[in-house]
Short mmCIF file of C-alpha atoms in Angstrom, two decimals:
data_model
loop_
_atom_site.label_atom_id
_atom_site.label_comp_id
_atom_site.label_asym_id
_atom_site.label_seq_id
_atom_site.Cartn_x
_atom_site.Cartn_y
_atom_site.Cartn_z
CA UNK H 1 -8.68 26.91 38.64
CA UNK H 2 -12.33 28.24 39.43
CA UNK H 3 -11.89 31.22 37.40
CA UNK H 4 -12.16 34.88 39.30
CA UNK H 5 -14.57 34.95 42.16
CA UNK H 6 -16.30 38.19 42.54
CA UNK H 7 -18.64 38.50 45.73
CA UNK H 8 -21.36 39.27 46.50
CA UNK H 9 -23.51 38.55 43.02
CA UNK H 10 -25.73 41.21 44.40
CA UNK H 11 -25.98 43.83 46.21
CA UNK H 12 -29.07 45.80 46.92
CA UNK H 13 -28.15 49.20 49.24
CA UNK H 14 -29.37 52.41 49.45
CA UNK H 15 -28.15 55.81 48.83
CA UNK H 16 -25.65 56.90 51.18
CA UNK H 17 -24.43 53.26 52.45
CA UNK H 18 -21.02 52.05 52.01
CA UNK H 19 -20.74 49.20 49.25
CA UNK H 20 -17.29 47.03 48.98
CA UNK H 21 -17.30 44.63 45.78
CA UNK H 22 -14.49 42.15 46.42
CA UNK H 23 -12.29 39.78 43.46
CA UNK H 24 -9.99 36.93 43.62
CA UNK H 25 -8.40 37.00 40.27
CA UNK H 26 -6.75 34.08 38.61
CA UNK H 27 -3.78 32.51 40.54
CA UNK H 28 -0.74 33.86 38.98
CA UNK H 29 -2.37 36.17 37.21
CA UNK H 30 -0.47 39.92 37.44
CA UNK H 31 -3.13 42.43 36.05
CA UNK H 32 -6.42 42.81 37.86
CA UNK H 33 -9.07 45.15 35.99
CA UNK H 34 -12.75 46.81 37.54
CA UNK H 35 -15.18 46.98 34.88
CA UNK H 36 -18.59 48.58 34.87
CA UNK H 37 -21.70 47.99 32.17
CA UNK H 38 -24.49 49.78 32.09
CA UNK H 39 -27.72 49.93 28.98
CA UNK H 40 -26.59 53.54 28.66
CA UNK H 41 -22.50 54.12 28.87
CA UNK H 42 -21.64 50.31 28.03
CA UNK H 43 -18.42 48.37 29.29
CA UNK H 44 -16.31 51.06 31.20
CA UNK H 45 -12.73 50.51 32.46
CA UNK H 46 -12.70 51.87 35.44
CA UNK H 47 -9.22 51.48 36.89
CA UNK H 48 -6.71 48.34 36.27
CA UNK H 49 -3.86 47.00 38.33
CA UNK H 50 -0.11 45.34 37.56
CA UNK H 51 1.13 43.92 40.02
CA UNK H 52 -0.81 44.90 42.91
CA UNK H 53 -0.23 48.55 41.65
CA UNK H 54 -3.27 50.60 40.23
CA UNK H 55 -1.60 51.72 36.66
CA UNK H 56 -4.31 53.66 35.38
CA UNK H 57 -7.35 55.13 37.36
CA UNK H 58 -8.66 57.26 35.13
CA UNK H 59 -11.77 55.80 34.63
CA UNK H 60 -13.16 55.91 38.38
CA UNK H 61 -15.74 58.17 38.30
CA UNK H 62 -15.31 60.50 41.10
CA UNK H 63 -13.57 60.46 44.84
CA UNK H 64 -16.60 58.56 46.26
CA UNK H 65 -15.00 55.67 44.06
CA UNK H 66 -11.84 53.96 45.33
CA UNK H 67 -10.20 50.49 44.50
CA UNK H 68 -6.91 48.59 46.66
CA UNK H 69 -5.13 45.56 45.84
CA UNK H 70 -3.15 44.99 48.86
CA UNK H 71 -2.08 41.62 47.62
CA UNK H 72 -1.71 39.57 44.17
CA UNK H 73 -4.90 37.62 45.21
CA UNK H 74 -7.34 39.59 46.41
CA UNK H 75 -8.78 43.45 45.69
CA UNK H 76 -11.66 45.49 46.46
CA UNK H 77 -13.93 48.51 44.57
CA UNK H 78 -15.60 50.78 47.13
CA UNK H 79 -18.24 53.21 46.62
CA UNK H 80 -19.04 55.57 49.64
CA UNK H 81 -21.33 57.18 49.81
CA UNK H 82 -23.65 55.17 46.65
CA UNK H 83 -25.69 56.50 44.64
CA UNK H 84 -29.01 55.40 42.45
CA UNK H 85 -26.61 56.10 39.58
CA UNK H 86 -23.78 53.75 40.45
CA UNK H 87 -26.66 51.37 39.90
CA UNK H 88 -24.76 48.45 37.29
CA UNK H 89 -23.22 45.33 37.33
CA UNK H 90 -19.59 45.47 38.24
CA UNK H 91 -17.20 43.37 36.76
CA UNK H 92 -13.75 42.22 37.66
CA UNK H 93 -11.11 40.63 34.91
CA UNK H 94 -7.79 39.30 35.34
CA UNK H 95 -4.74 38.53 33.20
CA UNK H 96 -1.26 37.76 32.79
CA UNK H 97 1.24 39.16 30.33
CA UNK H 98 1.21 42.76 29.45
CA UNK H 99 3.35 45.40 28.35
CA UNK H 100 6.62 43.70 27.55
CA UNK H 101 4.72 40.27 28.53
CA UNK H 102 3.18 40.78 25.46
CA UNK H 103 -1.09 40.95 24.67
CA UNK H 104 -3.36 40.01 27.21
CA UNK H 105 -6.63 37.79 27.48
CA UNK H 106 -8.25 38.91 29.85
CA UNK H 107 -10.35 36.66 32.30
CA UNK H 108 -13.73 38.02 33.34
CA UNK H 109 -15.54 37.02 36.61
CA UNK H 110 -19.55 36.68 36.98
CA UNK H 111 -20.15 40.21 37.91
CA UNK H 112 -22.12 41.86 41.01
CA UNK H 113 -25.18 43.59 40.30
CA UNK H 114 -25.49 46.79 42.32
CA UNK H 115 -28.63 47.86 43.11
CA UNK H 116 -28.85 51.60 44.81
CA UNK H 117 -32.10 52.64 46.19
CA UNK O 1 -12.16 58.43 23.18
CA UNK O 2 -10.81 55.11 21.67
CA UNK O 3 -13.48 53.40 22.36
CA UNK O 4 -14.15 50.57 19.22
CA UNK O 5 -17.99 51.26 17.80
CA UNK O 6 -19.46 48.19 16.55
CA UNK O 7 -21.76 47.99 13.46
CA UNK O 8 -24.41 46.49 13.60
CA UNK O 9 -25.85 47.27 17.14
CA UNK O 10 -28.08 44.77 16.55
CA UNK O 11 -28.63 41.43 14.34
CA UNK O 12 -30.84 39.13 13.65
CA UNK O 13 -30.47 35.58 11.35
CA UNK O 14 -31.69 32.22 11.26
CA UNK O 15 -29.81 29.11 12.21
CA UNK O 16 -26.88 28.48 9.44
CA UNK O 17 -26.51 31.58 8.14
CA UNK O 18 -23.39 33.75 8.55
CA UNK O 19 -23.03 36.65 10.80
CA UNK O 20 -20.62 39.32 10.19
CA UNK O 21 -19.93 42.45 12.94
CA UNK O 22 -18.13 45.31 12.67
CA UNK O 23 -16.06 47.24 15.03
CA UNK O 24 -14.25 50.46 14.21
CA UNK O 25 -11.68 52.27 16.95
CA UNK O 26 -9.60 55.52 16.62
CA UNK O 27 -6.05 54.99 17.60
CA UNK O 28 -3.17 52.58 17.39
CA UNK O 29 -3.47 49.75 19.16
CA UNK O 30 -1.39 46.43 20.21
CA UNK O 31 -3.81 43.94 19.57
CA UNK O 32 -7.74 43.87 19.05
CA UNK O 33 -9.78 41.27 20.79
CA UNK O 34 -13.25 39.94 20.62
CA UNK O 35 -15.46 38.76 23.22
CA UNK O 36 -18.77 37.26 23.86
CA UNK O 37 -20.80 37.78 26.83
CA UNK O 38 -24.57 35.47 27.32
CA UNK O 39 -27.28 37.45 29.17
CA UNK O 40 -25.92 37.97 32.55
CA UNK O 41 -22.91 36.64 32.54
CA UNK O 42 -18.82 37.76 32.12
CA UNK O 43 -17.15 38.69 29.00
CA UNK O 44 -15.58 35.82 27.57
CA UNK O 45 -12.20 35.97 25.26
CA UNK O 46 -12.52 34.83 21.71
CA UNK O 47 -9.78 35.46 19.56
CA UNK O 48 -7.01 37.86 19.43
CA UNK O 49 -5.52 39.43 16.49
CA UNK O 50 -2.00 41.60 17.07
CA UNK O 51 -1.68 44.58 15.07
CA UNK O 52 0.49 43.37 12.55
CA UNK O 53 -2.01 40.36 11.33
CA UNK O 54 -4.70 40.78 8.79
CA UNK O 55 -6.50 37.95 9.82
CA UNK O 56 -7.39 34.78 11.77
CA UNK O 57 -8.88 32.00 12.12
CA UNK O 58 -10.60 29.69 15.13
CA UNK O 59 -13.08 27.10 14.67
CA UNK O 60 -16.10 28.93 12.80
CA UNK O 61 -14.93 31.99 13.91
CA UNK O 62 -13.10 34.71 11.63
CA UNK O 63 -11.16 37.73 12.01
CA UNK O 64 -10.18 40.11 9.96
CA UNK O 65 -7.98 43.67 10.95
CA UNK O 66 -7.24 46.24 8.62
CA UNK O 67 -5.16 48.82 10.48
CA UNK O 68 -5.44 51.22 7.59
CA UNK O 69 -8.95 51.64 8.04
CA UNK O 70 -8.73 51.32 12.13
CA UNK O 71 -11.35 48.62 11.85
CA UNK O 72 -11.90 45.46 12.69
CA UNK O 73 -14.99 42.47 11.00
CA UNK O 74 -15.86 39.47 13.21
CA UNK O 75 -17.44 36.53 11.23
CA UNK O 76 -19.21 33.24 12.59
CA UNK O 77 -20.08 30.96 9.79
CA UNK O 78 -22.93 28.75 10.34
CA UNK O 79 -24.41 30.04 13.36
CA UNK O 80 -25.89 28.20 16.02
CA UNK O 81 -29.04 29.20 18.27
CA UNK O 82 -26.52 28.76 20.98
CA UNK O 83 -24.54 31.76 19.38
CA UNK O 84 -26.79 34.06 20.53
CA UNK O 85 -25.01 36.72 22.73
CA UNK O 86 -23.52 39.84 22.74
CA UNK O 87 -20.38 40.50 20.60
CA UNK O 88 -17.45 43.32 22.39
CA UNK O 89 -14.34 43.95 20.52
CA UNK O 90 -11.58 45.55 22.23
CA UNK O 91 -8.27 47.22 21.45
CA UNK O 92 -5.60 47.37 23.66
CA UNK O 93 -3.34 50.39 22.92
CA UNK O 94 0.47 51.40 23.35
CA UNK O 95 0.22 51.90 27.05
CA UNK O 96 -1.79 48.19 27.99
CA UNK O 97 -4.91 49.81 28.40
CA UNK O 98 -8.16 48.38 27.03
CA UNK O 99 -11.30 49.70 25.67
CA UNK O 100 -14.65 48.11 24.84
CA UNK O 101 -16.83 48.48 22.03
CA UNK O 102 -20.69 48.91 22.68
CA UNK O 103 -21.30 45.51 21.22
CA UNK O 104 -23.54 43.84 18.70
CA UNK O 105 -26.64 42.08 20.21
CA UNK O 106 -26.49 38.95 17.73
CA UNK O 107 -30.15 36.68 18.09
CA UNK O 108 -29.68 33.39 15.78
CA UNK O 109 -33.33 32.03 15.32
CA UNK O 110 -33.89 28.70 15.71
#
């Protein structure tokens, strides 16, 4: 398997644009998580998904924020408008197992670095 | 917040020593998990430890949870230069949700 794929790698936009990170988690894989890391706040969770439905969002910053996962292999983080602040890299992780599947490992992918000007 | 705080934030050692992190979280949890992540890169799983172990082993790795404490020690025993990364535990609670230390920035000299 090549592991999650996470597109673009970078992504340099400026304030006001429309950004859309995209992730192919894991084949087979049922959980789907969007990550941010920054020097200042560290790793964040930002929202995570079980079978294609987001289970807890409570980590997305704000309403300019918003994720989908309209199938099991394939979902999307939007930002609109962007900010200089949502400036990061932007990480997606996938798993299998959970809940009564018992612990997860969770499978990162490279990361896109954001860029807002 | 649950998030885990690891101790040190930052460590540095020469080639064969041991290094030992920290990582201290707040509530009950499933499971605890470390990860490593290299300069620009993913997270990457290490080892797992459930809530009812005390410890574990893998390779030079070692892993030790005391629950009583909420806290959690990472050691690598005879570190490499190629060791050097960034250390994340994370603790996965009752309701499957995870949360991330602010990791240890280990630097093994050559």
């Amino acid at each position: 398997d090549a592991g999650v794929i996470q597109s673009p790698r970078h992504e340099v936009t400026e304030m006001g644009q429309e950004v859309t990170l995209r992730c192919k988690p894991i084949s087979g894989h049922n959980s789907l998580f969007w990550y941010r890391q920054t020097m200042m706040r560290g790793l964040e969770l930002l929202i995570y998904f079980n079978n294609n439905v987001p289970i807890d969002d409570s980590g997305m910053p704000e309403d300019r924020f918003s994720a989908k996962m309209p199938n099991a292999s394939f979902s999307t983080l939007k930002i609109q408008p962007s900010e200089p602040r949502d400036s990061a890299v932007y990480f997606c992780a996938s798993s299998f197992g959970g809940g009564a599947g018992g612990p997860n490992e969770q499978f990162f992918g490279p990361g896109t670095r954001l860029t807002v000007l | 917040s649950q998030q885990g705080e690891e101790d040190p934030q930052a460590l540095s050692i020469q080639e064969g020593e041991n290094a030992t992190m920290n990582c201290s979280y707040k509530t009950s949890i499933n499971n605890l998990q470390w990860y490593r992540q290299n300069s620009g890169r993913g997270l990457v799983h290490l080892i797992l430890i459930r809530s009812n172990e005390r410890e574990k082993h893998s390779g030079r790795l070692r892993v030790t949870l005391d629950t009583s404490k909420k806290s959690s020690s990472l050691l690598i025993t005879a570190s490499r230069a190629a060791d050097t990364a960034s250390y994340f535990c994370a603790t996965e609670d009752n309701f499957n949700k995870f949360y991330f230390g602010s990791g240890t920035k280990l630097n093994v000299k050559p």
